[in-house]
Tab-separated table of C-alpha atoms in Angstrom:
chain	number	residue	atom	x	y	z
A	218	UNK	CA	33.681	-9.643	19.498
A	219	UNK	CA	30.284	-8.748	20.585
A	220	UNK	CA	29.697	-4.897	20.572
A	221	UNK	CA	28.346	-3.227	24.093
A	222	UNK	CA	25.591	-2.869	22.669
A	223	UNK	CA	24.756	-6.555	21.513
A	224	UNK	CA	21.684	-9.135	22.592
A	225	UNK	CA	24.545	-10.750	25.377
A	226	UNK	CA	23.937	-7.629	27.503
A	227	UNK	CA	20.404	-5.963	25.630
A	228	UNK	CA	17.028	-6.198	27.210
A	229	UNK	CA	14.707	-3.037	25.938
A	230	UNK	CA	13.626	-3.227	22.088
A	231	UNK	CA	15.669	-0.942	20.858
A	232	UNK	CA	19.030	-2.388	22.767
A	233	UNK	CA	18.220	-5.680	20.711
A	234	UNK	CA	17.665	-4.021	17.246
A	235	UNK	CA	21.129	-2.793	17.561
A	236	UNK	CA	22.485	-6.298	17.666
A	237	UNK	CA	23.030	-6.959	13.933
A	238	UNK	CA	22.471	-10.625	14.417
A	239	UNK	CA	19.167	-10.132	16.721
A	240	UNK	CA	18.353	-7.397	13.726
A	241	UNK	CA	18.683	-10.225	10.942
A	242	UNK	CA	16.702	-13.147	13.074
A	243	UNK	CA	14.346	-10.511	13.256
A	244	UNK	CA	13.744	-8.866	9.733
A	245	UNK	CA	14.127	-12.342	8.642
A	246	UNK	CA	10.925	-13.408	11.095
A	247	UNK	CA	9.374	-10.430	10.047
A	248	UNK	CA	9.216	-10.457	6.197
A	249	UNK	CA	8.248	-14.887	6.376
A	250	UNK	CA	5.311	-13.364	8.854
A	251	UNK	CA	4.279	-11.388	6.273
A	252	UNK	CA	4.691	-13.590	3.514
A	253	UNK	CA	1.685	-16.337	6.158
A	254	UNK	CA	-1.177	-14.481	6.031
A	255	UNK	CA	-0.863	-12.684	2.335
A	256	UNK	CA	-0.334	-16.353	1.155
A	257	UNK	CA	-3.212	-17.815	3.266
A	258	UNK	CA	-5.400	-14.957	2.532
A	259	UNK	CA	-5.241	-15.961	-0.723
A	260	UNK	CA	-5.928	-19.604	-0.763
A	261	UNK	CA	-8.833	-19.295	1.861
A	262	UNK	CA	-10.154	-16.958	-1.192
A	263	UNK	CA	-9.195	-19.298	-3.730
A	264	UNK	CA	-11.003	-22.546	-2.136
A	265	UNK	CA	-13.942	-20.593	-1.155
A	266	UNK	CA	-14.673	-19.169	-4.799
A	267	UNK	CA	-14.575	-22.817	-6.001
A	268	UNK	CA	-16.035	-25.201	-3.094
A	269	UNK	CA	-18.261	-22.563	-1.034
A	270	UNK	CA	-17.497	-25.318	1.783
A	271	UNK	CA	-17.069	-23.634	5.009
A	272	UNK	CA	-14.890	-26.735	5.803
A	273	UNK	CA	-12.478	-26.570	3.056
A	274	UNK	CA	-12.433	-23.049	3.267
A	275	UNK	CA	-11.199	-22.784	6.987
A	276	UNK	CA	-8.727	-25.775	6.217
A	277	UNK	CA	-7.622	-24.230	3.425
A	278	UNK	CA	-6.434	-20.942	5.612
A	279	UNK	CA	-4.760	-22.920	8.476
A	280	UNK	CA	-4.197	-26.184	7.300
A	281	UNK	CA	-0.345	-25.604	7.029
A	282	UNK	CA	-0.578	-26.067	11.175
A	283	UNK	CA	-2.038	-29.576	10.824
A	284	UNK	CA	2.236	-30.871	9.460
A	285	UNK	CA	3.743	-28.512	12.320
A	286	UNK	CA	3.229	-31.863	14.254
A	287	UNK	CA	4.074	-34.273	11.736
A	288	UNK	CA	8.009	-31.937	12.642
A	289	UNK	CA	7.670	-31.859	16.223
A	290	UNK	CA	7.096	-35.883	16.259
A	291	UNK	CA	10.093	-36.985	13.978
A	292	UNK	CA	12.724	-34.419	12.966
A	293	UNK	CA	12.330	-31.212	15.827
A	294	UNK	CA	15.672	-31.870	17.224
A	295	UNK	CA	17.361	-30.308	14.401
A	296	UNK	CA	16.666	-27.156	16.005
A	297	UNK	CA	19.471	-28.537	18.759
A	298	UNK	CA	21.871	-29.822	16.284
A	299	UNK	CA	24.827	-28.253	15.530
A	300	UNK	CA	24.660	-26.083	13.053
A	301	UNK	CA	21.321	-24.001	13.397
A	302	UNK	CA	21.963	-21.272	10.645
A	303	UNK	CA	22.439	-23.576	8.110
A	304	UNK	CA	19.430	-25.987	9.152
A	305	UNK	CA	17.359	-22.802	9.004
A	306	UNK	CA	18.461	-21.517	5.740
A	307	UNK	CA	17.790	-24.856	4.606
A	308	UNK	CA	14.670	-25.215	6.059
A	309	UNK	CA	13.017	-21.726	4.517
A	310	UNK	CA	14.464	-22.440	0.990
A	311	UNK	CA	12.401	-25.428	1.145
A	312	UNK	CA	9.358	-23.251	2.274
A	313	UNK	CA	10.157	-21.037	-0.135
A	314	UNK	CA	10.011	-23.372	-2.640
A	315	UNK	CA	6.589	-25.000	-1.450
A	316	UNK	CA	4.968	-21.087	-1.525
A	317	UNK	CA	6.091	-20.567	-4.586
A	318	UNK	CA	4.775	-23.498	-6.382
A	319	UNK	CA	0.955	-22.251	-5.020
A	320	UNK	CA	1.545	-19.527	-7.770
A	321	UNK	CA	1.203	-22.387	-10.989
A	322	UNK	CA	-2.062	-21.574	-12.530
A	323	UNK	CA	-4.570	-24.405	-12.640
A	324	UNK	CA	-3.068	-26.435	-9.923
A	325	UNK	CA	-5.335	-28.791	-8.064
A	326	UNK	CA	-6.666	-28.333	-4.914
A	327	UNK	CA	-4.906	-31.766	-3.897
A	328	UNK	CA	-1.784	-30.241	-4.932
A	329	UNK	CA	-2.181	-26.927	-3.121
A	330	UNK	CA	-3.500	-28.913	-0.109
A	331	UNK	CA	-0.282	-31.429	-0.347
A	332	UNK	CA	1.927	-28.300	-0.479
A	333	UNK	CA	0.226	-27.180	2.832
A	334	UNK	CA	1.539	-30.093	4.368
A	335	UNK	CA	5.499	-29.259	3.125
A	336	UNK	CA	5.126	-25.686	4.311
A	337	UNK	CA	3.908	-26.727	7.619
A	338	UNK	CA	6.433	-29.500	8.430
A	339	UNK	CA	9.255	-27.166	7.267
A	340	UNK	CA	7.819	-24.074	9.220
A	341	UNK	CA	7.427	-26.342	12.237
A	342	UNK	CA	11.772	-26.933	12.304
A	343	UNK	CA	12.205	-23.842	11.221
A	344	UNK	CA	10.426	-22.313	14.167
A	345	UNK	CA	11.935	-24.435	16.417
A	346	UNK	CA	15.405	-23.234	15.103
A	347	UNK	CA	14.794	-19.936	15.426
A	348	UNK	CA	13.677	-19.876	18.624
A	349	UNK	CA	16.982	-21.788	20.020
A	350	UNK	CA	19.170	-18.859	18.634
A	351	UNK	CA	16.894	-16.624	19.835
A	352	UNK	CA	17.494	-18.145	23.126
A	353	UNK	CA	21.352	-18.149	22.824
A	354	UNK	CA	21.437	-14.699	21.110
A	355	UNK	CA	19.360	-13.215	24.018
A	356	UNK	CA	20.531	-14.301	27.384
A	357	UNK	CA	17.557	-15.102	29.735
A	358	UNK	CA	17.108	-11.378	31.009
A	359	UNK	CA	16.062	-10.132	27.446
A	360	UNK	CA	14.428	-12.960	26.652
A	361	UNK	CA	11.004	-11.991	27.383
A	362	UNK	CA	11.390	-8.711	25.334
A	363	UNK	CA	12.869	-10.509	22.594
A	364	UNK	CA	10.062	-13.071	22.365
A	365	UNK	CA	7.794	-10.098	22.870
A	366	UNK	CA	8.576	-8.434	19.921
A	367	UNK	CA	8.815	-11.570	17.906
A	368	UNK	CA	4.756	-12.096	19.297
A	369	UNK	CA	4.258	-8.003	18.413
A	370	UNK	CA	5.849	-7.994	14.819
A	371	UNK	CA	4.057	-11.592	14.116
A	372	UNK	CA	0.653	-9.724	15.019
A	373	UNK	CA	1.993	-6.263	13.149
A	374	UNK	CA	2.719	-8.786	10.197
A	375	UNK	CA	-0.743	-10.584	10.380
A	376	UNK	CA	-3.209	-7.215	10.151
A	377	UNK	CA	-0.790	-5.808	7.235
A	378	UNK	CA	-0.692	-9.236	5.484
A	379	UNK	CA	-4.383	-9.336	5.783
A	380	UNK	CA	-5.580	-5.866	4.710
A	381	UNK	CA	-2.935	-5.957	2.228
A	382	UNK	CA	-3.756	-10.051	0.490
A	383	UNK	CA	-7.681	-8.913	0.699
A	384	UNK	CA	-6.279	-5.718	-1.321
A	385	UNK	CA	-4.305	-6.997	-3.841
A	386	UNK	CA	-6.989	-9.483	-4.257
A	387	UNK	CA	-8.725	-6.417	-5.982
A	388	UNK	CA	-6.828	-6.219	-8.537
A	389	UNK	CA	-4.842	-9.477	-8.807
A	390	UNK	CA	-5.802	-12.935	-9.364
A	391	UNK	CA	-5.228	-15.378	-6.189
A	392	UNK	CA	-1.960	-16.601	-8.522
A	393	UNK	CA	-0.856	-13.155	-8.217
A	394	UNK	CA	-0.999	-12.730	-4.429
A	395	UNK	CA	0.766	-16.019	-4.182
A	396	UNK	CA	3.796	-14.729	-6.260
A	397	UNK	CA	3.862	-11.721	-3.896
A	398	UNK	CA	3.844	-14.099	-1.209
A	399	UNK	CA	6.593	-15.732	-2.092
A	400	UNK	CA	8.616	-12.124	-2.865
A	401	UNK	CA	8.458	-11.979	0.884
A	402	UNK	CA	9.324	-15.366	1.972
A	403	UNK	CA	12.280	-14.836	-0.366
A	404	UNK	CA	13.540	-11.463	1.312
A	405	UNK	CA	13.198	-13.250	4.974
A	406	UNK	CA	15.562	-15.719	3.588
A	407	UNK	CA	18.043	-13.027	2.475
A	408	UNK	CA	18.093	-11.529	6.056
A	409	UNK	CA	18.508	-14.371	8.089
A	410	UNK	CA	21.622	-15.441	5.527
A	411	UNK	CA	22.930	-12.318	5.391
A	412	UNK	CA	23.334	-11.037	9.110
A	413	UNK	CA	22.842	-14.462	11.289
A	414	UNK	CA	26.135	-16.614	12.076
A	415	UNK	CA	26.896	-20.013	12.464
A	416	UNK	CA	26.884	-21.179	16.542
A	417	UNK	CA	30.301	-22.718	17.778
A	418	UNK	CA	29.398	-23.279	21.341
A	419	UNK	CA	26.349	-26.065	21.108
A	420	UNK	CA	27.561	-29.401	21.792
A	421	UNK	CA	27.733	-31.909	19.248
A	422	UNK	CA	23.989	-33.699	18.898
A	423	UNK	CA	22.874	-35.855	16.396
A	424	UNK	CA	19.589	-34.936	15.234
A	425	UNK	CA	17.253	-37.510	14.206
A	426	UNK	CA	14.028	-39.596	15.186
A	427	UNK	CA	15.412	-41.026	18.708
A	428	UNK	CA	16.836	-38.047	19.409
A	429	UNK	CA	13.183	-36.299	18.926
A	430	UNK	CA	11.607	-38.572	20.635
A	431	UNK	CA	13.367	-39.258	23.638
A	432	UNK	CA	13.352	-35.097	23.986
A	433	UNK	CA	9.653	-35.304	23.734
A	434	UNK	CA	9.169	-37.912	26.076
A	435	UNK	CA	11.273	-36.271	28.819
A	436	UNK	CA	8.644	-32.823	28.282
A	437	UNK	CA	5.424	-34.541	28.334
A	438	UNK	CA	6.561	-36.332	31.332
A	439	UNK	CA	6.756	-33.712	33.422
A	440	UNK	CA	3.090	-32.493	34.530
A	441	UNK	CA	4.383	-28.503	34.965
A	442	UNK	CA	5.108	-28.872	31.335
A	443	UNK	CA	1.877	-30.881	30.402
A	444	UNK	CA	-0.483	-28.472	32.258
A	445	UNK	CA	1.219	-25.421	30.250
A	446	UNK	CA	1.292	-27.183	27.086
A	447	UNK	CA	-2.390	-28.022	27.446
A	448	UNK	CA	-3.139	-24.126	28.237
A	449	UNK	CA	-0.813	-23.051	25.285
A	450	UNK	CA	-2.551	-24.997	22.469
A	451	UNK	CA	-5.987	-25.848	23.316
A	452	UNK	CA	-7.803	-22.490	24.239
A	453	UNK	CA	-5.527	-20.724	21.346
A	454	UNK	CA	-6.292	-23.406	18.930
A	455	UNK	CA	-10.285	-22.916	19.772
A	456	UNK	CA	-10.282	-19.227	18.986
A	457	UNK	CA	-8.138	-19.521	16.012
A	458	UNK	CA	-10.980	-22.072	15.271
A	459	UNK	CA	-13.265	-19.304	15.467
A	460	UNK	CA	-11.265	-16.859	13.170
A	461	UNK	CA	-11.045	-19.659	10.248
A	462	UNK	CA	-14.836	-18.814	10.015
A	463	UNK	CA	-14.606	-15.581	9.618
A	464	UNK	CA	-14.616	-15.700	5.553
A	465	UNK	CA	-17.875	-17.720	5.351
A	466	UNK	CA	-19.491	-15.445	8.096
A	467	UNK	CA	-18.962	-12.107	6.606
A	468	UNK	CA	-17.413	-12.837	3.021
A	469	UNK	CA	-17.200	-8.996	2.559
A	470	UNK	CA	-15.960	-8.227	5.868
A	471	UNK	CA	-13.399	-10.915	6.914
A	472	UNK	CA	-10.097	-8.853	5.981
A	473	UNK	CA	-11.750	-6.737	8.418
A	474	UNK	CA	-12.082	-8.609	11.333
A	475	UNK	CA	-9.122	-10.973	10.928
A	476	UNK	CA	-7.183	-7.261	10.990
A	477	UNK	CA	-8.790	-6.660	13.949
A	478	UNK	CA	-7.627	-9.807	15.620
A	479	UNK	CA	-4.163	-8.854	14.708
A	480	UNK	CA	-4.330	-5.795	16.024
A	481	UNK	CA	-5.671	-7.009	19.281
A	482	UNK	CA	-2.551	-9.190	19.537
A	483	UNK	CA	-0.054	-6.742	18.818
A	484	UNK	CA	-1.019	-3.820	21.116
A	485	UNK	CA	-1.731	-6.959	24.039
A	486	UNK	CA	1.690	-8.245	23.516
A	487	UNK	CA	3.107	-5.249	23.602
A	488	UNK	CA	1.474	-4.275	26.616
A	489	UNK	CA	1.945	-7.523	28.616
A	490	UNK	CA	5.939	-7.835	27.370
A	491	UNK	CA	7.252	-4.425	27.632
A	492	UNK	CA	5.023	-3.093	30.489
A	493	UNK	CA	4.919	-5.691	32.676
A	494	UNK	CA	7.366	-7.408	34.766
A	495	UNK	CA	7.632	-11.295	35.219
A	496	UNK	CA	4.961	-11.247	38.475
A	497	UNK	CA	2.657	-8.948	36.485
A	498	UNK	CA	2.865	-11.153	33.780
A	499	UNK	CA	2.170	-14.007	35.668
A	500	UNK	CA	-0.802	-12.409	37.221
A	501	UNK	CA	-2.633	-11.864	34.227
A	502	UNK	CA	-2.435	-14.231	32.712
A	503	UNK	CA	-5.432	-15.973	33.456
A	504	UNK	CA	-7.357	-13.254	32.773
A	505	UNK	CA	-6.305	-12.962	29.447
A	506	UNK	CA	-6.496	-16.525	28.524
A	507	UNK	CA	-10.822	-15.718	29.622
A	508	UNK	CA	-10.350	-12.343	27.279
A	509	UNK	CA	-9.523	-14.590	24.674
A	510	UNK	CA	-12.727	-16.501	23.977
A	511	UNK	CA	-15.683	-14.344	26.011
A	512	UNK	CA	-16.145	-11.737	23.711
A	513	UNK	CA	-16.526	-14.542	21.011
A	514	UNK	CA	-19.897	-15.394	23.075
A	515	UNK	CA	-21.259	-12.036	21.337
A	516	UNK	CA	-21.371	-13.835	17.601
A	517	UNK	CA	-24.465	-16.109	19.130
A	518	UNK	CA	-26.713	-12.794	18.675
A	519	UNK	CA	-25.174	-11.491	15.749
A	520	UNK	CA	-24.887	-7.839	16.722
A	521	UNK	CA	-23.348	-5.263	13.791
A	522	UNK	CA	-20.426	-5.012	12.130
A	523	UNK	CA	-18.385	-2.065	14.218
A	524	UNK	CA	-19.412	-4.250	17.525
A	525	UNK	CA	-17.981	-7.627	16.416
A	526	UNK	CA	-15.208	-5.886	15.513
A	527	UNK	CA	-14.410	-4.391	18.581
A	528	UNK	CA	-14.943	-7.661	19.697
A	529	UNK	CA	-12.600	-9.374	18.001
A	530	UNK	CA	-10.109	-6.690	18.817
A	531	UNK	CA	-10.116	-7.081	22.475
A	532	UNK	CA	-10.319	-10.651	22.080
A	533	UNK	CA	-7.062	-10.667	19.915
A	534	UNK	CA	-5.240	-9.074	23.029
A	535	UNK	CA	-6.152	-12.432	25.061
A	536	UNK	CA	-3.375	-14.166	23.216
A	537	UNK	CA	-0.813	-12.303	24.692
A	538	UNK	CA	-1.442	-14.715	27.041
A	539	UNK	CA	0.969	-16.997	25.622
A	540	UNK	CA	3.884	-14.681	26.756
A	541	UNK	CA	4.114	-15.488	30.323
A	542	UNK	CA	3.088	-19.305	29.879
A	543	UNK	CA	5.805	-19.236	27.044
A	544	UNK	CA	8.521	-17.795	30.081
A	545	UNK	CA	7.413	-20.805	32.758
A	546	UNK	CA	7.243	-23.449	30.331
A	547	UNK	CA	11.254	-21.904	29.762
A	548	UNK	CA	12.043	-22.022	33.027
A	549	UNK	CA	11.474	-25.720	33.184
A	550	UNK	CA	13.728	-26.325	30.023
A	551	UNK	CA	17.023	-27.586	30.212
A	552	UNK	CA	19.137	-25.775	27.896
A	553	UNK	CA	20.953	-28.357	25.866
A	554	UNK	CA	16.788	-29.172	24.326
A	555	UNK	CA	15.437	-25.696	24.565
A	556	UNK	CA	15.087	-25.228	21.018
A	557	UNK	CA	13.480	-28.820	20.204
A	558	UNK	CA	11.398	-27.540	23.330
A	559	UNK	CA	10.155	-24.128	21.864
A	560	UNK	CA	9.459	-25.704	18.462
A	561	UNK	CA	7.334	-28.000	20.057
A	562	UNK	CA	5.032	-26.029	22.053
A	563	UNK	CA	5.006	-23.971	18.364
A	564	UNK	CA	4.101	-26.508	16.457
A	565	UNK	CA	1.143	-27.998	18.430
A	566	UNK	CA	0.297	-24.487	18.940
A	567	UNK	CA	-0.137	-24.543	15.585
A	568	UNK	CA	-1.548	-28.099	15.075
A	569	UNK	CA	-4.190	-27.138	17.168
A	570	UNK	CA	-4.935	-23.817	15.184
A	571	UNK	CA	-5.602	-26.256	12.175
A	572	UNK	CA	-7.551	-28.761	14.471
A	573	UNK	CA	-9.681	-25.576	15.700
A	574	UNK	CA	-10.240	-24.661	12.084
A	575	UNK	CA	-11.491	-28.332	11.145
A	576	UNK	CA	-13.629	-28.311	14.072
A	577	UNK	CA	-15.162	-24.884	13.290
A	578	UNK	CA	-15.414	-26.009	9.798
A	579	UNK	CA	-17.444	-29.460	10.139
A	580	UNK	CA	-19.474	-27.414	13.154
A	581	UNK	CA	-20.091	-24.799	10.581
A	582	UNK	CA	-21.689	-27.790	7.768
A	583	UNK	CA	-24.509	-28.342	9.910
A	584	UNK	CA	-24.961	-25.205	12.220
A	585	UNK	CA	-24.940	-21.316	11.003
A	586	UNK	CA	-20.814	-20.128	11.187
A	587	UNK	CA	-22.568	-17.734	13.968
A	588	UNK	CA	-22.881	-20.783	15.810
A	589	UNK	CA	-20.374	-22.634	15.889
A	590	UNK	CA	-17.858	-19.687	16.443
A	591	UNK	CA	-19.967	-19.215	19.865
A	592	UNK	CA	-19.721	-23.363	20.753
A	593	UNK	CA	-15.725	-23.288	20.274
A	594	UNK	CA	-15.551	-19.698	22.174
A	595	UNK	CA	-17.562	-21.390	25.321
A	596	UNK	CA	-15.361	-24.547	25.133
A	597	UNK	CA	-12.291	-22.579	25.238
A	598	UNK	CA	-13.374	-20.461	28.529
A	599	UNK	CA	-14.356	-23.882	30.190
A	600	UNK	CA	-11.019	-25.811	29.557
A	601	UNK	CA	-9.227	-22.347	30.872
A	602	UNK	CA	-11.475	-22.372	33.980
A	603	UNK	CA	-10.886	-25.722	34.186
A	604	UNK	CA	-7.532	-26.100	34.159
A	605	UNK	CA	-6.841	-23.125	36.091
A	606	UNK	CA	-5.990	-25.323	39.829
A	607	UNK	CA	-2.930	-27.096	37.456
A	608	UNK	CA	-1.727	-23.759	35.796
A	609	UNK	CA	-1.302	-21.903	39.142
A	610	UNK	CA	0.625	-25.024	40.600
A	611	UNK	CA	3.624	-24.834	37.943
């Protein structure tokens, strides 16, 4: 029985962190969001100390998004089937597994690229099976707050995995890092065993391809959805774009200003969940999808160090955006597919982080990185200009 204080009737932070299931989805989200960016980190390192390709580096740091699709287009209703602890403990031991093997010494870039491609098809159903407890562990009012923090703790995550992969990598090999990596993944796994329980009240669903597809088919059809989809992926994809050239911009500097992006994220989600309400959510949020890409314009003149980091900072804040998009796009979910739903705007999210990485990347072969982070930052503000007319109509 469900204590008084559990996610059925929770809707501050605190209120959900007392929920011992909530608690586990949580630490478990928490400790695999650490476990991205130290393991990323890492690679980007690795690729660029043996290529110097701007390309392969940039690829190399977000190419896991480019399978998130490969899940969303064949296997994403698993996150609807009937068992969704199990499929997700099954889903990160496979992740685990694919992190883990980064750490063999000597293995090709091929390899490491091919095991990009298993973390990122796993990560896209296991994201997409997360969020459909999350949705039936928090009822609708707390469900905003609870994908708040998840937004929050995922930029918390990204500045400490960052700072702390670019400090390890001081006195550990890239090999190393990956084993630490993995340590993480492994103790995310523990959590979400250890605390989450099986759902009884889904109805019986058999996953598979048809399944997938017909769910997809139904969400691009509606033009609410497409509009938000577009708004959700494109411009965040862009600026992610932007971020993947951070390491061939500033070698000596890009812990710094990937941090920074973090840290923009975290204190704007936390801002635009737990301070504002649904309407001021909604009324911001094309303003932050613009914060998101102008200060990006600032690379073209290459001003110092402390400026493009501030920069960068209050850019990071723009993707808080995402929060109230994330709560329409909801709202026009039916609930039997809303975790096949979620996952999906998650993993072309993330397909289009690794798309704005290869674009940055091929920009940056023939133009300075300067450059091209500027041409993807102007891009981004037109196609949120743009679109605006189609977002306010949802």
């Amino acid at each position: 029985m469900p204590s008084p204080t559990s996610a059925s009737t929770a809707t501050g932070y605190r209120a959900l962190l007392r929920d011992r299931e909530f608690a586990g989805l949580y630490a478990g989200f928490t400790l695999t969001s650490g476990a991205g960016p130290v393991s990323g980190f890492a690679l980007g390192t690795l690729v660029e100390q043996e290529t110097r390709s701007p390309f392969l580096t940039a690829v190399s740091m977000y190419g896991v998004t480019f399978a998130t699709v490969l899940g969303a287009l064949t296997l994403m209703s698993v996150a609807d089937g009937g068992r969704p602890r199990r499929t997700l403990v099954a889903l990160q031991c496979l992740s685990l597994a694919a992190v883990a093997a980064q750490a063999v010494p000597g293995l090709p870039l091929t390899a490491r690229f091919g095991l990009l491609l298993v973390v990122g098809f796993f990560q896209s159903l296991a994201t997409g099976t997360r969020l459909g407890l999350l949705a039936e562990i928090a009822p609708a009012a707390a469900y905003a707050p609870a994908r708040s923090l998840l937004n929050i703790t995922a930029g918390g995550m990204a500045v400490l995995g960052y700072a702390f992969g670019a400090l390890l990598l001081r006195f550990l090999s890239p090999q190393q890092v990956f084993v630490v990596a993995a340590a993480l993944a492994a103790g995310g796994l523990a959590a979400v065993a250890g605390t989450v329980r099986e759902r009884s009240v889904r109805l019986a669903r058999r996953p598979g391809l048809a399944a997938t597809w017909r769910t997809n088919a139904g969400l691009f059809s509606h033009p609410g959805r497409r509009v938000l989809l577009l708004n959700l992926w494109v411009p965040n994809g862009l600026i992610v774009g932007c971020e993947a050239l951070f390491i061939s911009y500033a070698p000596r500097h890009a812990g710094a200003l990937l941090a920074a992006g973090s840290a923009g994220l975290l204190l704007g989600d936390l801002a635009v969940g737990r301070l504002l309400g649904p309407e001021g959510r909604r009324r911001c949020a094309f303003g932050l999808r613009l914060l998101l890409a102008l200060p990006f314009l600032l690379f073209a003149a290459h001003p110092p160090l402390p400026v493009l980091t501030l920069a960068v900072f209050l850019a990071g804040a723009g993707f808080a955006a995402t929060l109230p998009l994330q709560e329409r796009l909801l709202a026009l979910t039916p609930e039997a597919v809303r975790g096949q739903v979620q996952g999906a705007e998650s993993a072309g999210r993330m397909t289009w982080q690794g798309i704005g990485a290869a674009i940055a990347g091929g920009l940056a072969q023939w133009l300075t990185p300067g450059v091209a982070i500027t041409v993807l930052a102007a891009v981004s503000v037109l196609v949120t200009v743009g679109s605006r007319p189609f977002v306010s109509r949802t």
